[in-house]
Each structure stands twice: as C-alpha cells, then as structure tokens.
mmCIF file of C-alpha atoms in Angstrom:
data_model
loop_
_atom_site.group_PDB
_atom_site.id
_atom_site.type_symbol
_atom_site.label_atom_id
_atom_site.label_comp_id
_atom_site.label_asym_id
_atom_site.label_seq_id
_atom_site.Cartn_x
_atom_site.Cartn_y
_atom_site.Cartn_z
ATOM 1 C CA UNK A 37 -24.722 13.795 20.598
ATOM 2 C CA UNK A 38 -26.788 13.584 16.721
ATOM 3 C CA UNK A 39 -24.749 16.431 15.940
ATOM 4 C CA UNK A 40 -21.302 15.434 16.876
ATOM 5 C CA UNK A 41 -21.965 11.930 14.572
ATOM 6 C CA UNK A 42 -22.928 14.186 12.014
ATOM 7 C CA UNK A 43 -20.053 17.221 12.825
ATOM 8 C CA UNK A 44 -17.422 13.737 12.055
ATOM 9 C CA UNK A 45 -19.542 12.868 8.907
ATOM 10 C CA UNK A 46 -18.325 16.042 7.367
ATOM 11 C CA UNK A 47 -15.406 16.508 8.428
ATOM 12 C CA UNK A 48 -14.916 12.994 7.308
ATOM 13 C CA UNK A 49 -16.422 13.525 4.015
ATOM 14 C CA UNK A 50 -13.811 15.313 3.316
ATOM 15 C CA UNK A 51 -11.001 12.665 2.914
ATOM 16 C CA UNK A 52 -7.647 11.106 3.457
ATOM 17 C CA UNK A 53 -6.700 13.843 0.498
ATOM 18 C CA UNK A 54 -7.600 16.516 3.068
ATOM 19 C CA UNK A 55 -7.181 15.432 6.739
ATOM 20 C CA UNK A 56 -3.824 13.411 6.329
ATOM 21 C CA UNK A 57 -1.904 17.009 5.254
ATOM 22 C CA UNK A 58 -3.835 18.958 8.398
ATOM 23 C CA UNK A 59 -2.695 15.752 10.383
ATOM 24 C CA UNK A 60 0.912 15.924 9.106
ATOM 25 C CA UNK A 61 0.850 19.370 9.473
ATOM 26 C CA UNK A 62 0.195 19.669 13.334
ATOM 27 C CA UNK A 63 2.152 17.298 13.534
ATOM 28 C CA UNK A 64 4.521 18.522 11.612
ATOM 29 C CA UNK A 65 4.103 21.504 14.532
ATOM 30 C CA UNK A 66 4.423 19.104 17.239
ATOM 31 C CA UNK A 67 7.566 17.486 16.432
ATOM 32 C CA UNK A 68 9.466 20.538 16.641
ATOM 33 C CA UNK A 69 9.341 21.318 12.809
ATOM 34 C CA UNK A 70 9.378 24.845 11.920
ATOM 35 C CA UNK A 71 5.742 25.848 10.169
ATOM 36 C CA UNK A 72 6.922 26.198 6.914
ATOM 37 C CA UNK A 73 8.823 22.642 6.673
ATOM 38 C CA UNK A 74 5.279 21.849 8.507
ATOM 39 C CA UNK A 75 3.421 23.256 5.368
ATOM 40 C CA UNK A 76 5.304 21.863 2.995
ATOM 41 C CA UNK A 77 5.651 18.832 3.916
ATOM 42 C CA UNK A 78 1.506 17.925 4.775
ATOM 43 C CA UNK A 79 1.056 19.391 1.279
ATOM 44 C CA UNK A 80 3.333 17.916 -0.603
ATOM 45 C CA UNK A 81 1.829 14.358 1.279
ATOM 46 C CA UNK A 82 -1.705 15.959 0.352
ATOM 47 C CA UNK A 83 -1.133 16.321 -3.385
ATOM 48 C CA UNK A 84 1.000 12.846 -3.462
ATOM 49 C CA UNK A 85 -2.467 11.707 -2.624
ATOM 50 C CA UNK A 86 -4.855 13.518 -4.220
ATOM 51 C CA UNK A 87 -2.555 11.260 -7.628
ATOM 52 C CA UNK A 88 -2.608 7.880 -5.397
ATOM 53 C CA UNK A 89 -6.579 9.099 -5.781
ATOM 54 C CA UNK A 90 -6.345 9.537 -9.318
ATOM 55 C CA UNK A 91 -4.725 6.882 -9.857
ATOM 56 C CA UNK A 92 -6.685 4.436 -7.854
ATOM 57 C CA UNK A 93 -9.870 5.879 -8.764
ATOM 58 C CA UNK A 94 -8.864 5.028 -12.476
ATOM 59 C CA UNK A 95 -8.794 1.963 -10.775
ATOM 60 C CA UNK A 96 -11.679 1.281 -9.438
ATOM 61 C CA UNK A 97 -13.905 2.673 -12.128
ATOM 62 C CA UNK A 98 -12.803 0.893 -14.823
ATOM 63 C CA UNK A 99 -12.124 -2.225 -12.926
ATOM 64 C CA UNK A 100 -15.481 -2.405 -11.374
ATOM 65 C CA UNK A 101 -17.652 -2.028 -13.990
ATOM 66 C CA UNK A 102 -15.635 -4.745 -15.709
ATOM 67 C CA UNK A 103 -16.363 -7.412 -12.997
ATOM 68 C CA UNK A 104 -19.488 -6.276 -12.465
ATOM 69 C CA UNK A 105 -20.651 -7.098 -16.176
ATOM 70 C CA UNK A 106 -19.357 -10.255 -15.212
ATOM 71 C CA UNK A 107 -21.146 -11.431 -13.123
ATOM 72 C CA UNK A 108 -24.331 -10.434 -14.920
ATOM 73 C CA UNK A 109 -22.197 -11.959 -18.820
ATOM 74 C CA UNK A 110 -21.830 -15.544 -16.503
ATOM 75 C CA UNK A 111 -25.715 -14.931 -15.097
ATOM 76 C CA UNK A 112 -23.969 -15.144 -11.157
ATOM 77 C CA UNK A 113 -27.898 -15.147 -9.165
ATOM 78 C CA UNK A 114 -26.921 -15.455 -5.278
ATOM 79 C CA UNK A 115 -28.981 -13.799 -2.125
ATOM 80 C CA UNK A 116 -26.275 -12.267 -0.349
ATOM 81 C CA UNK A 117 -25.373 -8.939 -2.401
ATOM 82 C CA UNK A 118 -22.106 -7.393 -1.655
ATOM 83 C CA UNK A 119 -22.362 -4.253 -0.719
ATOM 84 C CA UNK A 120 -19.031 -2.706 -0.278
ATOM 85 C CA UNK A 121 -16.641 -1.288 2.031
ATOM 86 C CA UNK A 122 -18.553 2.263 0.933
ATOM 87 C CA UNK A 123 -21.991 0.551 2.033
ATOM 88 C CA UNK A 124 -20.488 -0.787 5.416
ATOM 89 C CA UNK A 125 -18.198 2.910 6.008
ATOM 90 C CA UNK A 126 -21.868 4.291 5.604
ATOM 91 C CA UNK A 127 -23.495 1.654 7.992
ATOM 92 C CA UNK A 128 -20.385 1.395 10.439
ATOM 93 C CA UNK A 129 -20.442 5.768 11.082
ATOM 94 C CA UNK A 130 -24.602 6.055 10.768
ATOM 95 C CA UNK A 131 -24.158 3.515 14.502
ATOM 96 C CA UNK A 132 -24.011 5.275 18.182
ATOM 97 C CA UNK A 133 -20.878 4.653 19.077
ATOM 98 C CA UNK A 134 -19.755 5.910 15.787
ATOM 99 C CA UNK A 135 -18.484 9.892 17.592
ATOM 100 C CA UNK A 136 -16.159 8.320 20.477
ATOM 101 C CA UNK A 137 -13.986 6.230 18.155
ATOM 102 C CA UNK A 138 -11.945 8.878 16.843
ATOM 103 C CA UNK A 139 -10.592 10.614 19.982
ATOM 104 C CA UNK A 140 -10.318 6.961 21.761
ATOM 105 C CA UNK A 141 -8.581 6.075 18.773
ATOM 106 C CA UNK A 142 -6.337 8.528 18.650
ATOM 107 C CA UNK A 143 -6.093 8.248 22.870
ATOM 108 C CA UNK A 144 -5.220 4.272 22.318
ATOM 109 C CA UNK A 145 -2.889 5.239 19.812
ATOM 110 C CA UNK A 146 -0.609 7.415 21.847
ATOM 111 C CA UNK A 147 -0.542 5.966 24.907
ATOM 112 C CA UNK A 148 1.021 2.079 22.818
ATOM 113 C CA UNK A 149 3.413 4.457 21.443
ATOM 114 C CA UNK A 150 4.284 5.877 24.852
ATOM 115 C CA UNK A 151 3.528 2.695 26.448
ATOM 116 C CA UNK A 152 5.835 0.868 22.994
ATOM 117 C CA UNK A 153 3.647 -1.693 22.359
ATOM 118 C CA UNK A 154 3.157 -0.454 19.069
ATOM 119 C CA UNK A 155 5.664 1.718 16.929
ATOM 120 C CA UNK A 156 2.907 2.998 14.518
ATOM 121 C CA UNK A 157 1.430 6.318 14.887
ATOM 122 C CA UNK A 158 -1.849 6.002 13.120
ATOM 123 C CA UNK A 159 -1.982 8.736 11.023
ATOM 124 C CA UNK A 160 -5.170 7.214 8.314
ATOM 125 C CA UNK A 161 -8.366 8.933 10.695
ATOM 126 C CA UNK A 162 -9.987 8.240 7.430
ATOM 127 C CA UNK A 163 -9.600 4.578 8.033
ATOM 128 C CA UNK A 164 -10.666 4.126 11.466
ATOM 129 C CA UNK A 165 -14.130 3.489 10.295
ATOM 130 C CA UNK A 166 -13.242 -0.422 10.294
ATOM 131 C CA UNK A 167 -12.487 -0.037 13.828
ATOM 132 C CA UNK A 168 -16.134 1.501 13.942
ATOM 133 C CA UNK A 169 -17.647 -1.171 11.697
ATOM 134 C CA UNK A 170 -16.062 -4.395 14.592
ATOM 135 C CA UNK A 171 -17.517 -1.695 17.572
ATOM 136 C CA UNK A 172 -21.112 -1.302 15.476
ATOM 137 C CA UNK A 173 -21.250 -5.387 15.207
ATOM 138 C CA UNK A 174 -21.003 -5.615 19.210
ATOM 139 C CA UNK A 175 -23.514 -2.574 20.119
ATOM 140 C CA UNK A 176 -25.583 -4.149 17.252
ATOM 141 C CA UNK A 177 -25.955 -7.792 19.055
ATOM 142 C CA UNK A 178 -26.056 -6.690 22.783
ATOM 143 C CA UNK A 179 -27.348 -3.462 22.962
ATOM 144 C CA UNK A 180 -23.918 -2.347 25.361
ATOM 145 C CA UNK A 181 -22.228 0.855 23.940
ATOM 146 C CA UNK A 182 -19.269 0.183 26.797
ATOM 147 C CA UNK A 183 -19.074 -3.305 24.803
ATOM 148 C CA UNK A 184 -19.029 -1.826 21.551
ATOM 149 C CA UNK A 185 -16.363 0.399 21.754
ATOM 150 C CA UNK A 186 -14.861 -2.058 23.669
ATOM 151 C CA UNK A 187 -14.950 -4.467 20.322
ATOM 152 C CA UNK A 188 -13.171 -1.511 18.456
ATOM 153 C CA UNK A 189 -10.613 -0.722 20.519
ATOM 154 C CA UNK A 190 -9.705 -4.370 19.702
ATOM 155 C CA UNK A 191 -9.719 -4.636 17.031
ATOM 156 C CA UNK A 192 -7.035 -0.907 17.074
ATOM 157 C CA UNK A 193 -5.088 -3.269 18.920
ATOM 158 C CA UNK A 194 -4.856 -6.117 16.415
ATOM 159 C CA UNK A 195 -4.515 -3.735 13.502
ATOM 160 C CA UNK A 196 -1.967 -1.267 15.511
ATOM 161 C CA UNK A 197 0.103 -5.265 16.184
ATOM 162 C CA UNK A 198 0.142 -6.375 12.424
ATOM 163 C CA UNK A 199 0.569 -3.251 10.660
ATOM 164 C CA UNK A 200 4.203 -3.263 13.468
ATOM 165 C CA UNK A 201 4.925 -6.894 12.116
ATOM 166 C CA UNK A 202 4.271 -5.882 8.683
ATOM 167 C CA UNK A 203 6.613 -2.612 7.716
ATOM 168 C CA UNK A 204 9.111 -4.173 7.145
ATOM 169 C CA UNK A 205 8.281 -5.808 4.634
ATOM 170 C CA UNK A 206 6.664 -2.614 3.373
ATOM 171 C CA UNK A 207 10.681 -1.378 3.704
ATOM 172 C CA UNK A 208 12.080 -4.089 1.849
ATOM 173 C CA UNK A 209 10.241 -5.043 -0.545
ATOM 174 C CA UNK A 210 7.620 -2.427 -1.215
ATOM 175 C CA UNK A 211 10.337 0.642 -0.743
ATOM 176 C CA UNK A 212 8.357 2.444 1.688
ATOM 177 C CA UNK A 213 11.154 3.199 4.392
ATOM 178 C CA UNK A 214 9.713 4.403 7.995
ATOM 179 C CA UNK A 215 5.443 3.404 6.565
ATOM 180 C CA UNK A 216 2.987 0.972 8.142
ATOM 181 C CA UNK A 217 -0.425 0.200 6.880
ATOM 182 C CA UNK A 218 -3.057 -0.504 9.626
ATOM 183 C CA UNK A 219 -5.324 -0.704 7.489
ATOM 184 C CA UNK A 220 -8.148 -3.177 9.054
ATOM 185 C CA UNK A 221 -8.975 -4.556 4.987
ATOM 186 C CA UNK A 222 -5.557 -4.936 4.202
ATOM 187 C CA UNK A 223 -3.675 -6.377 7.769
ATOM 188 C CA UNK A 224 -6.637 -8.968 7.917
ATOM 189 C CA UNK A 225 -5.500 -10.807 5.381
ATOM 190 C CA UNK A 226 -1.653 -11.073 6.658
ATOM 191 C CA UNK A 227 -2.758 -13.376 9.429
ATOM 192 C CA UNK A 228 -3.643 -16.156 7.177
ATOM 193 C CA UNK A 229 -1.876 -15.210 4.283
ATOM 194 C CA UNK A 230 1.444 -14.690 5.677
ATOM 195 C CA UNK A 231 1.321 -17.778 7.010
ATOM 196 C CA UNK A 232 -0.344 -19.648 3.914
ATOM 197 C CA UNK A 233 2.742 -18.121 1.651
ATOM 198 C CA UNK A 234 5.641 -20.176 3.060
ATOM 199 C CA UNK A 235 3.139 -23.003 3.212
ATOM 200 C CA UNK A 236 2.665 -23.391 -0.548
ATOM 201 C CA UNK A 237 6.444 -22.323 -0.899
ATOM 202 C CA UNK A 238 7.666 -25.525 0.845
ATOM 203 C CA UNK A 239 5.305 -27.444 -1.503
ATOM 204 C CA UNK A 240 7.448 -29.962 -3.907
ATOM 205 C CA UNK A 241 6.878 -28.609 -7.358
ATOM 206 C CA UNK A 242 3.916 -25.479 -6.443
ATOM 207 C CA UNK A 243 7.550 -23.501 -4.841
ATOM 208 C CA UNK A 244 9.079 -23.802 -8.611
ATOM 209 C CA UNK A 245 6.264 -22.242 -10.026
ATOM 210 C CA UNK A 246 7.203 -18.515 -10.554
ATOM 211 C CA UNK A 247 6.221 -15.545 -11.835
ATOM 212 C CA UNK A 248 7.345 -11.921 -10.979
ATOM 213 C CA UNK A 249 7.512 -8.329 -13.301
ATOM 214 C CA UNK A 250 11.173 -8.368 -13.041
ATOM 215 C CA UNK A 251 11.542 -12.202 -14.303
ATOM 216 C CA UNK A 252 8.738 -11.431 -16.711
ATOM 217 C CA UNK A 253 10.624 -8.030 -17.907
ATOM 218 C CA UNK A 254 13.852 -10.739 -18.258
ATOM 219 C CA UNK A 255 11.622 -13.240 -20.113
ATOM 220 C CA UNK A 256 9.772 -10.646 -22.743
ATOM 221 C CA UNK A 257 11.256 -7.745 -23.535
ATOM 222 C CA UNK A 258 10.199 -4.609 -23.532
ATOM 223 C CA UNK A 259 6.701 -6.496 -23.591
ATOM 224 C CA UNK A 260 7.403 -7.942 -20.411
ATOM 225 C CA UNK A 261 7.228 -4.054 -18.364
ATOM 226 C CA UNK A 262 4.486 -3.389 -16.033
ATOM 227 C CA UNK A 263 2.843 -0.771 -18.059
ATOM 228 C CA UNK A 264 2.291 -4.038 -20.811
ATOM 229 C CA UNK A 265 1.294 -6.441 -18.912
ATOM 230 C CA UNK A 266 -1.527 -4.064 -17.313
ATOM 231 C CA UNK A 267 -2.389 -3.865 -21.155
ATOM 232 C CA UNK A 268 -2.637 -7.337 -21.367
ATOM 233 C CA UNK A 269 -4.485 -8.143 -18.102
ATOM 234 C CA UNK A 270 -6.955 -5.710 -18.720
ATOM 235 C CA UNK A 271 -7.561 -6.411 -21.915
ATOM 236 C CA UNK A 272 -8.169 -10.036 -21.013
ATOM 237 C CA UNK A 273 -10.638 -9.080 -18.223
ATOM 238 C CA UNK A 274 -12.169 -6.935 -20.773
ATOM 239 C CA UNK A 275 -12.619 -9.187 -23.648
ATOM 240 C CA UNK A 276 -14.445 -11.293 -20.364
ATOM 241 C CA UNK A 277 -16.569 -8.974 -19.513
ATOM 242 C CA UNK A 278 -18.793 -9.290 -23.228
ATOM 243 C CA UNK A 279 -17.221 -5.764 -24.492
ATOM 244 C CA UNK A 280 -16.914 -4.999 -26.924
ATOM 245 C CA UNK A 281 -12.836 -4.416 -29.199
ATOM 246 C CA UNK A 282 -13.437 -0.392 -27.906
ATOM 247 C CA UNK A 283 -14.364 -0.419 -24.403
ATOM 248 C CA UNK A 284 -11.666 -4.172 -23.886
ATOM 249 C CA UNK A 285 -8.809 -2.219 -25.539
ATOM 250 C CA UNK A 286 -10.044 1.459 -23.375
ATOM 251 C CA UNK A 287 -9.703 -1.239 -19.647
ATOM 252 C CA UNK A 288 -5.853 -2.216 -21.565
ATOM 253 C CA UNK A 289 -4.992 1.164 -21.780
ATOM 254 C CA UNK A 290 -6.257 2.016 -18.182
ATOM 255 C CA UNK A 291 -4.975 -0.653 -16.436
ATOM 256 C CA UNK A 292 -1.666 -0.438 -18.511
ATOM 257 C CA UNK A 293 -1.887 3.444 -16.997
ATOM 258 C CA UNK A 294 -2.538 2.492 -13.445
ATOM 259 C CA UNK A 295 0.774 0.012 -13.730
ATOM 260 C CA UNK A 296 3.062 2.753 -14.374
ATOM 261 C CA UNK A 297 1.036 6.036 -12.755
ATOM 262 C CA UNK A 298 0.953 4.965 -9.108
ATOM 263 C CA UNK A 299 4.854 3.991 -8.709
ATOM 264 C CA UNK A 300 5.314 7.387 -9.352
ATOM 265 C CA UNK A 301 2.806 9.171 -7.853
ATOM 266 C CA UNK A 302 4.059 7.069 -4.339
ATOM 267 C CA UNK A 303 7.360 8.588 -4.556
ATOM 268 C CA UNK A 304 5.563 12.762 -4.435
ATOM 269 C CA UNK A 305 4.205 11.557 -1.422
ATOM 270 C CA UNK A 306 7.540 9.588 0.201
ATOM 271 C CA UNK A 307 8.699 13.177 -0.670
ATOM 272 C CA UNK A 308 7.115 15.057 1.829
ATOM 273 C CA UNK A 309 6.851 12.188 4.039
ATOM 274 C CA UNK A 310 9.960 11.933 4.908
ATOM 275 C CA UNK A 311 10.715 14.693 7.190
ATOM 276 C CA UNK A 312 7.879 14.271 9.158
ATOM 277 C CA UNK A 313 8.836 10.352 9.283
ATOM 278 C CA UNK A 314 13.000 11.728 10.659
ATOM 279 C CA UNK A 315 11.296 14.482 13.446
ATOM 280 C CA UNK A 316 8.702 12.138 14.469
ATOM 281 C CA UNK A 317 11.359 9.268 15.447
ATOM 282 C CA UNK A 318 13.763 12.386 16.978
ATOM 283 C CA UNK A 319 10.870 13.326 18.967
ATOM 284 C CA UNK A 320 9.551 9.985 19.732
ATOM 285 C CA UNK A 321 13.258 9.083 20.549
ATOM 286 C CA UNK A 322 14.156 11.711 23.122
ATOM 287 C CA UNK A 323 10.820 11.573 24.821
ATOM 288 C CA UNK A 324 10.255 8.749 25.351
ATOM 289 C CA UNK A 325 13.263 5.914 23.849
ATOM 290 C CA UNK A 326 10.972 4.906 21.244
ATOM 291 C CA UNK A 327 13.024 3.436 18.251
ATOM 292 C CA UNK A 328 11.580 3.036 14.194
ATOM 293 C CA UNK A 329 8.136 4.716 14.590
ATOM 294 C CA UNK A 330 6.184 4.459 11.534
ATOM 295 C CA UNK A 331 4.017 6.420 9.752
ATOM 296 C CA UNK A 332 0.151 4.215 9.175
ATOM 297 C CA UNK A 333 -1.059 5.157 6.205
ATOM 298 C CA UNK A 334 -3.987 4.185 4.173
ATOM 299 C CA UNK A 335 -2.923 0.851 2.329
ATOM 300 C CA UNK A 336 -2.897 2.351 -1.023
ATOM 301 C CA UNK A 337 0.478 3.746 -1.031
ATOM 302 C CA UNK A 338 1.343 -0.182 -1.354
ATOM 303 C CA UNK A 339 -1.203 -1.003 -4.082
ATOM 304 C CA UNK A 340 0.855 -0.072 -6.950
ATOM 305 C CA UNK A 341 3.281 -2.623 -7.243
ATOM 306 C CA UNK A 342 3.075 -3.666 -10.732
ATOM 307 C CA UNK A 343 2.691 -7.470 -9.143
ATOM 308 C CA UNK A 344 0.014 -6.325 -6.768
ATOM 309 C CA UNK A 345 -2.103 -5.026 -9.648
ATOM 310 C CA UNK A 346 -1.630 -8.052 -11.423
ATOM 311 C CA UNK A 347 -2.332 -10.471 -8.562
ATOM 312 C CA UNK A 348 -5.413 -8.682 -8.361
ATOM 313 C CA UNK A 349 -6.961 -8.591 -12.341
ATOM 314 C CA UNK A 350 -6.047 -12.707 -12.187
ATOM 315 C CA UNK A 351 -8.020 -12.786 -8.905
ATOM 316 C CA UNK A 352 -11.146 -10.919 -10.482
ATOM 317 C CA UNK A 353 -13.116 -13.886 -12.468
ATOM 318 C CA UNK A 354 -11.240 -16.444 -10.170
ATOM 319 C CA UNK A 355 -13.795 -14.612 -7.387
ATOM 320 C CA UNK A 356 -17.041 -14.655 -9.641
ATOM 321 C CA UNK A 357 -16.254 -18.620 -9.822
ATOM 322 C CA UNK A 358 -14.884 -19.365 -6.283
ATOM 323 C CA UNK A 359 -18.879 -17.342 -5.928
ATOM 324 C CA UNK A 360 -20.626 -19.650 -8.074
ATOM 325 C CA UNK A 361 -18.815 -23.309 -6.724
ATOM 326 C CA UNK A 362 -18.313 -22.808 -3.480
ATOM 327 C CA UNK A 363 -20.787 -25.242 -1.687
ATOM 328 C CA UNK A 364 -22.628 -23.102 1.107
ATOM 329 C CA UNK A 365 -21.741 -19.164 -0.195
ATOM 330 C CA UNK A 366 -24.605 -16.923 -0.149
ATOM 331 C CA UNK A 367 -22.944 -13.830 -1.127
ATOM 332 C CA UNK A 368 -22.545 -12.104 -4.597
ATOM 333 C CA UNK A 369 -19.262 -10.146 -5.351
ATOM 334 C CA UNK A 370 -20.462 -7.041 -6.731
ATOM 335 C CA UNK A 371 -18.653 -3.793 -4.945
ATOM 336 C CA UNK A 372 -15.970 -5.348 -3.549
ATOM 337 C CA UNK A 373 -14.222 -6.777 -6.501
ATOM 338 C CA UNK A 374 -12.201 -3.874 -7.056
ATOM 339 C CA UNK A 375 -10.803 -3.354 -3.554
ATOM 340 C CA UNK A 376 -8.658 -6.833 -4.146
ATOM 341 C CA UNK A 377 -5.626 -5.288 -4.918
ATOM 342 C CA UNK A 378 -6.215 -3.881 -0.980
ATOM 343 C CA UNK A 379 -7.122 -7.410 -0.278
ATOM 344 C CA UNK A 380 -4.049 -8.911 -1.492
ATOM 345 C CA UNK A 381 -0.931 -6.081 -0.973
ATOM 346 C CA UNK A 382 0.616 -8.477 1.538
ATOM 347 C CA UNK A 383 0.111 -11.359 0.097
ATOM 348 C CA UNK A 384 2.236 -10.270 -2.269
ATOM 349 C CA UNK A 385 5.001 -9.263 -0.085
ATOM 350 C CA UNK A 386 4.800 -12.224 1.840
ATOM 351 C CA UNK A 387 5.836 -13.896 -2.136
ATOM 352 C CA UNK A 388 7.903 -10.973 -2.957
ATOM 353 C CA UNK A 389 5.967 -10.413 -6.035
ATOM 354 C CA UNK A 390 5.740 -13.950 -7.350
ATOM 355 C CA UNK A 391 2.259 -13.955 -8.411
ATOM 356 C CA UNK A 392 1.611 -17.466 -8.536
ATOM 357 C CA UNK A 393 1.647 -18.077 -5.097
ATOM 358 C CA UNK A 394 0.054 -14.882 -4.473
ATOM 359 C CA UNK A 395 -3.195 -15.978 -6.572
ATOM 360 C CA UNK A 396 -3.367 -19.623 -4.915
ATOM 361 C CA UNK A 397 -3.521 -17.744 -1.481
ATOM 362 C CA UNK A 398 -5.370 -15.295 -2.569
ATOM 363 C CA UNK A 399 -7.916 -17.733 -3.796
ATOM 364 C CA UNK A 400 -8.149 -19.194 -0.792
ATOM 365 C CA UNK A 401 -8.132 -16.153 1.752
ATOM 366 C CA UNK A 402 -11.166 -14.708 -0.359
ATOM 367 C CA UNK A 403 -12.801 -18.177 -0.728
ATOM 368 C CA UNK A 404 -12.904 -17.805 3.061
ATOM 369 C CA UNK A 405 -13.549 -14.525 3.647
ATOM 370 C CA UNK A 406 -16.948 -15.235 0.719
ATOM 371 C CA UNK A 407 -17.709 -17.769 4.103
ATOM 372 C CA UNK A 408 -17.199 -15.199 6.910
ATOM 373 C CA UNK A 409 -19.655 -12.415 4.242
ATOM 374 C CA UNK A 410 -21.996 -15.324 4.063
ATOM 375 C CA UNK A 411 -22.594 -15.645 7.551
ATOM 376 C CA UNK A 412 -22.395 -12.572 8.916
ATOM 377 C CA UNK A 413 -25.402 -11.204 6.904
ATOM 378 C CA UNK A 414 -28.043 -11.428 9.594
ATOM 379 C CA UNK A 415 -26.826 -8.927 11.079
ATOM 380 C CA UNK A 416 -25.098 -6.667 8.054
ATOM 381 C CA UNK A 417 -28.852 -6.528 6.851
ATOM 382 C CA UNK A 418 -29.535 -5.371 10.634
ATOM 383 C CA UNK A 419 -27.433 -3.055 11.616
ATOM 384 C CA UNK A 420 -27.809 -1.745 7.316
ATOM 385 C CA UNK A 421 -32.138 -1.278 8.248
ATOM 386 C CA UNK A 422 -31.101 0.499 11.485
ATOM 387 C CA UNK A 423 -29.011 2.720 9.413
ATOM 388 C CA UNK A 424 -31.854 3.209 7.293
ATOM 389 C CA UNK A 425 -29.142 2.478 4.714
ATOM 390 C CA UNK A 426 -30.691 2.211 1.215
ATOM 391 C CA UNK A 427 -30.461 -1.210 0.217
ATOM 392 C CA UNK A 428 -30.273 -2.162 -3.403
ATOM 393 C CA UNK A 429 -33.533 -2.869 -5.222
ATOM 394 C CA UNK A 430 -35.379 -6.500 -4.897
ATOM 395 C CA UNK A 431 -32.355 -7.340 -2.221
ATOM 396 C CA UNK A 432 -33.123 -10.281 0.921
ATOM 397 C CA UNK A 433 -29.828 -9.161 2.761
ATOM 398 C CA UNK A 434 -26.753 -7.620 2.478
ATOM 399 C CA UNK A 435 -22.801 -7.946 3.157
ATOM 400 C CA UNK A 436 -19.015 -6.995 2.438
ATOM 401 C CA UNK A 437 -16.057 -8.814 1.058
ATOM 402 C CA UNK A 438 -14.094 -6.033 2.997
ATOM 403 C CA UNK A 439 -15.871 -6.314 6.042
ATOM 404 C CA UNK A 440 -18.387 -8.757 5.700
ATOM 405 C CA UNK A 441 -15.509 -11.083 5.156
ATOM 406 C CA UNK A 442 -13.104 -9.883 7.423
ATOM 407 C CA UNK A 443 -11.055 -11.980 9.800
ATOM 408 C CA UNK A 444 -10.867 -9.997 13.281
ATOM 409 C CA UNK A 445 -13.940 -8.508 12.643
ATOM 410 C CA UNK A 446 -15.283 -11.749 11.831
ATOM 411 C CA UNK A 447 -13.318 -13.291 14.977
ATOM 412 C CA UNK A 448 -14.231 -10.567 17.842
ATOM 413 C CA UNK A 449 -18.041 -10.498 17.040
ATOM 414 C CA UNK A 450 -18.014 -14.112 17.296
ATOM 415 C CA UNK A 451 -16.405 -14.674 20.071
ATOM 416 C CA UNK A 452 -18.487 -11.753 21.832
ATOM 417 C CA UNK A 453 -21.543 -13.639 20.087
ATOM 418 C CA UNK A 454 -19.868 -16.377 21.966
ATOM 419 C CA UNK A 455 -20.446 -14.938 25.471
ATOM 420 C CA UNK A 456 -23.521 -12.770 25.196
#
C-alpha cells in the first residue's frame, strides 16, 4: 500500500503542467481525435498552463512575503498558524486513504457523466487533494477507511454540482466557454459568496456603489487600465508591508505584470482546449445523449481577471485585521494570504466585477473561514502529527484558511462527528 501511495505522490509531484497535458492527450484520443491533433491540444494547454503557473508564481512570490511582512510589522500574535494549502495537501497525501482517491474520484466522475448527474468532466486531477483532505479528516475522527472514502466522495459530488452551477458565470463573465472550475477551495466560497453578493446588491445605498475595471478605466483613461491598477494596488501593499522604496516599486511592477499577463496566458490555454472540448461534446452526445459538457480545470484560469486580483490585494490587509479583531479567532493568517485570489474568484464573478461589493462579501466569508479554521485546528494539528508533518518552529497548533476554513469540508466533518 505504501508503495502505491509513494508512486501516486511522485506522479502528483509532476504538477498540473505535466498531468494536465497528459490527461488532455488521452482524452483527445478517447474522444476520437487523431493522435497529432490530440498531442497538439495537450501541448498547447500545457504551455498555456505553464504561462499561468509562472504568472501565479509571480503573484504568490510577491504577495506572500509582503502579506507575511505585514503580519510581522503589526505584531499580530495568535497561537494557530495558517500553514496554507501546501501544508494541507502534504498532510492529505500522507493519509492511508490517499491511494484510493484518484481511481475512485475518476470512477465517480464517469458514473455521474453517464447518468447525467454532472456536466463536468474533471481533468484537474492534481486538485483531488481537496477530496483527500476531507476523507482524511473523517478517517482521523473515526479510524474507518470506508467512512473516510464516503466523506471524500460526498465532497467530490458537491464540488462537481457547484462547478456545473457556476460554469455559465465562467462563460459569461470570464469568457471561458466550455469550462468549469471544480477546485475544492474556490467552489466552497461560492456557496455563501454568491447569495451574499445578491443580498448586498439589494441593500439601499450600497447597491449604488460601483467600481470595476471598465468604469475605472472610463473615468481615469489610460491610468485606469488593469496594468496601472495592479501597479497602484501593489505599491499600496508594499507600503503597508513597510518595504523600502525600491521594494515597494518592485511589488507594484509585479502586480501590474500579473494584471497584464494573466489574460494572455489564459487565451493560449483556451486555444488548446477548444478542440478537445468540442470533441468531448460530440462524443458524449453521440454515446450518452449528454449536452453541454464542461472541461473541469484549476481555478487558476479564472484568477487573472483584473477585478479578481484587485479584490484579493485589498482583502489581504483586511484579512490580517480580521484575525486581530474577530473575537474567538485563533488563526494567524500566513501562507494562505497568497491564495485569496482563488477564494474570491466566484464572488467577483457573481458581482460582475464590482470590486466594492466583492470586497464586502469577501470580508464576510473570510471571517467565517477563520472561525471554521480555528474550530478545526485541534484535528488539523493531530493529522499533521500523524503524517509526521514538519511543524513550524514554536507552533502549538496549525490550520489553514484554504481547507481548514473550507465550508464544504467543515459541514461534512461536523455531520460525521455528530454521528460518530
């Protein structure tokens, strides 16, 4: 069993830039594409995702240190450290249930496609770790492999259904036709985020407040373009972090680069994806009568929209302030401060790019996430100990905003805890 887990982790360590092209090539062949066409699609998608990954790294490598410096500068002292999604993923794949998740997840997806209970064909295999984490939580609680796998499957089904629900938004607002996002962290924030956006947009006074890249550009001309928005917000973040002038400008340039480059990388990915998407629709329509099949991809394809980045940059200092002033919160935001763009993507889409409404709703859902992560910290810490996870020095407990504060994971865990 351990050999299977090690082989699985070695495969996943290749990352989505390798896993995704291989999956797309195989799917292209299954759906009747000629090998050369399928290979070109996989290769183009791989190149597009490499571009997206480089831009995401640019974002994370500048946003993460600036956010962490801000935490240190303001002297925030809390006893549960946010180890972020990398720590949570590592803990997940060390669980005894990890070896079963990918084959089981693929089987469940195929069954749901054939029975028309989902329209999403999830090729984002790397992000199956979210399912694994939920299964690992329930396994740690019950010591039952079967219950852990059931919990993982419930999480997967919820994710696929929400991906179906939000796919029209991806086409209409993000200009990503035929795509859905079944990323466990992103869809979790859609459950509360989308209804809250609709509520905020009905509140007198607040519903009149409007700021999106288009209206900003119309008002400020060339200085309202996304590249300038990124520059200005990056400079503000660097200043809050207490950087010197040179470092502040560097963060500003990096955020301007993210705003400018990400949409172009997504276009490359879409160029490779469209032929496979069309072949998949034709194949599934002929064989099973399925209509409007979506290709499920990582949420990275949606975070490049200027409104998403702008909202995320504004929410970084707000999240730090929430951690300090929320009564009962014990989580010190740290690693996952850099993943806020993934958290707010669907909230921004529901708000149609209105940055003001997105920040209001983002503040509410992140506050709730901090409370969930606080409550789950003892279990999260025990899972880390069982997985021989390298705990940060001097840390008593750990958690994460991404998965410890994930609503779907939290509800599933609480239901199993109630009946345990």
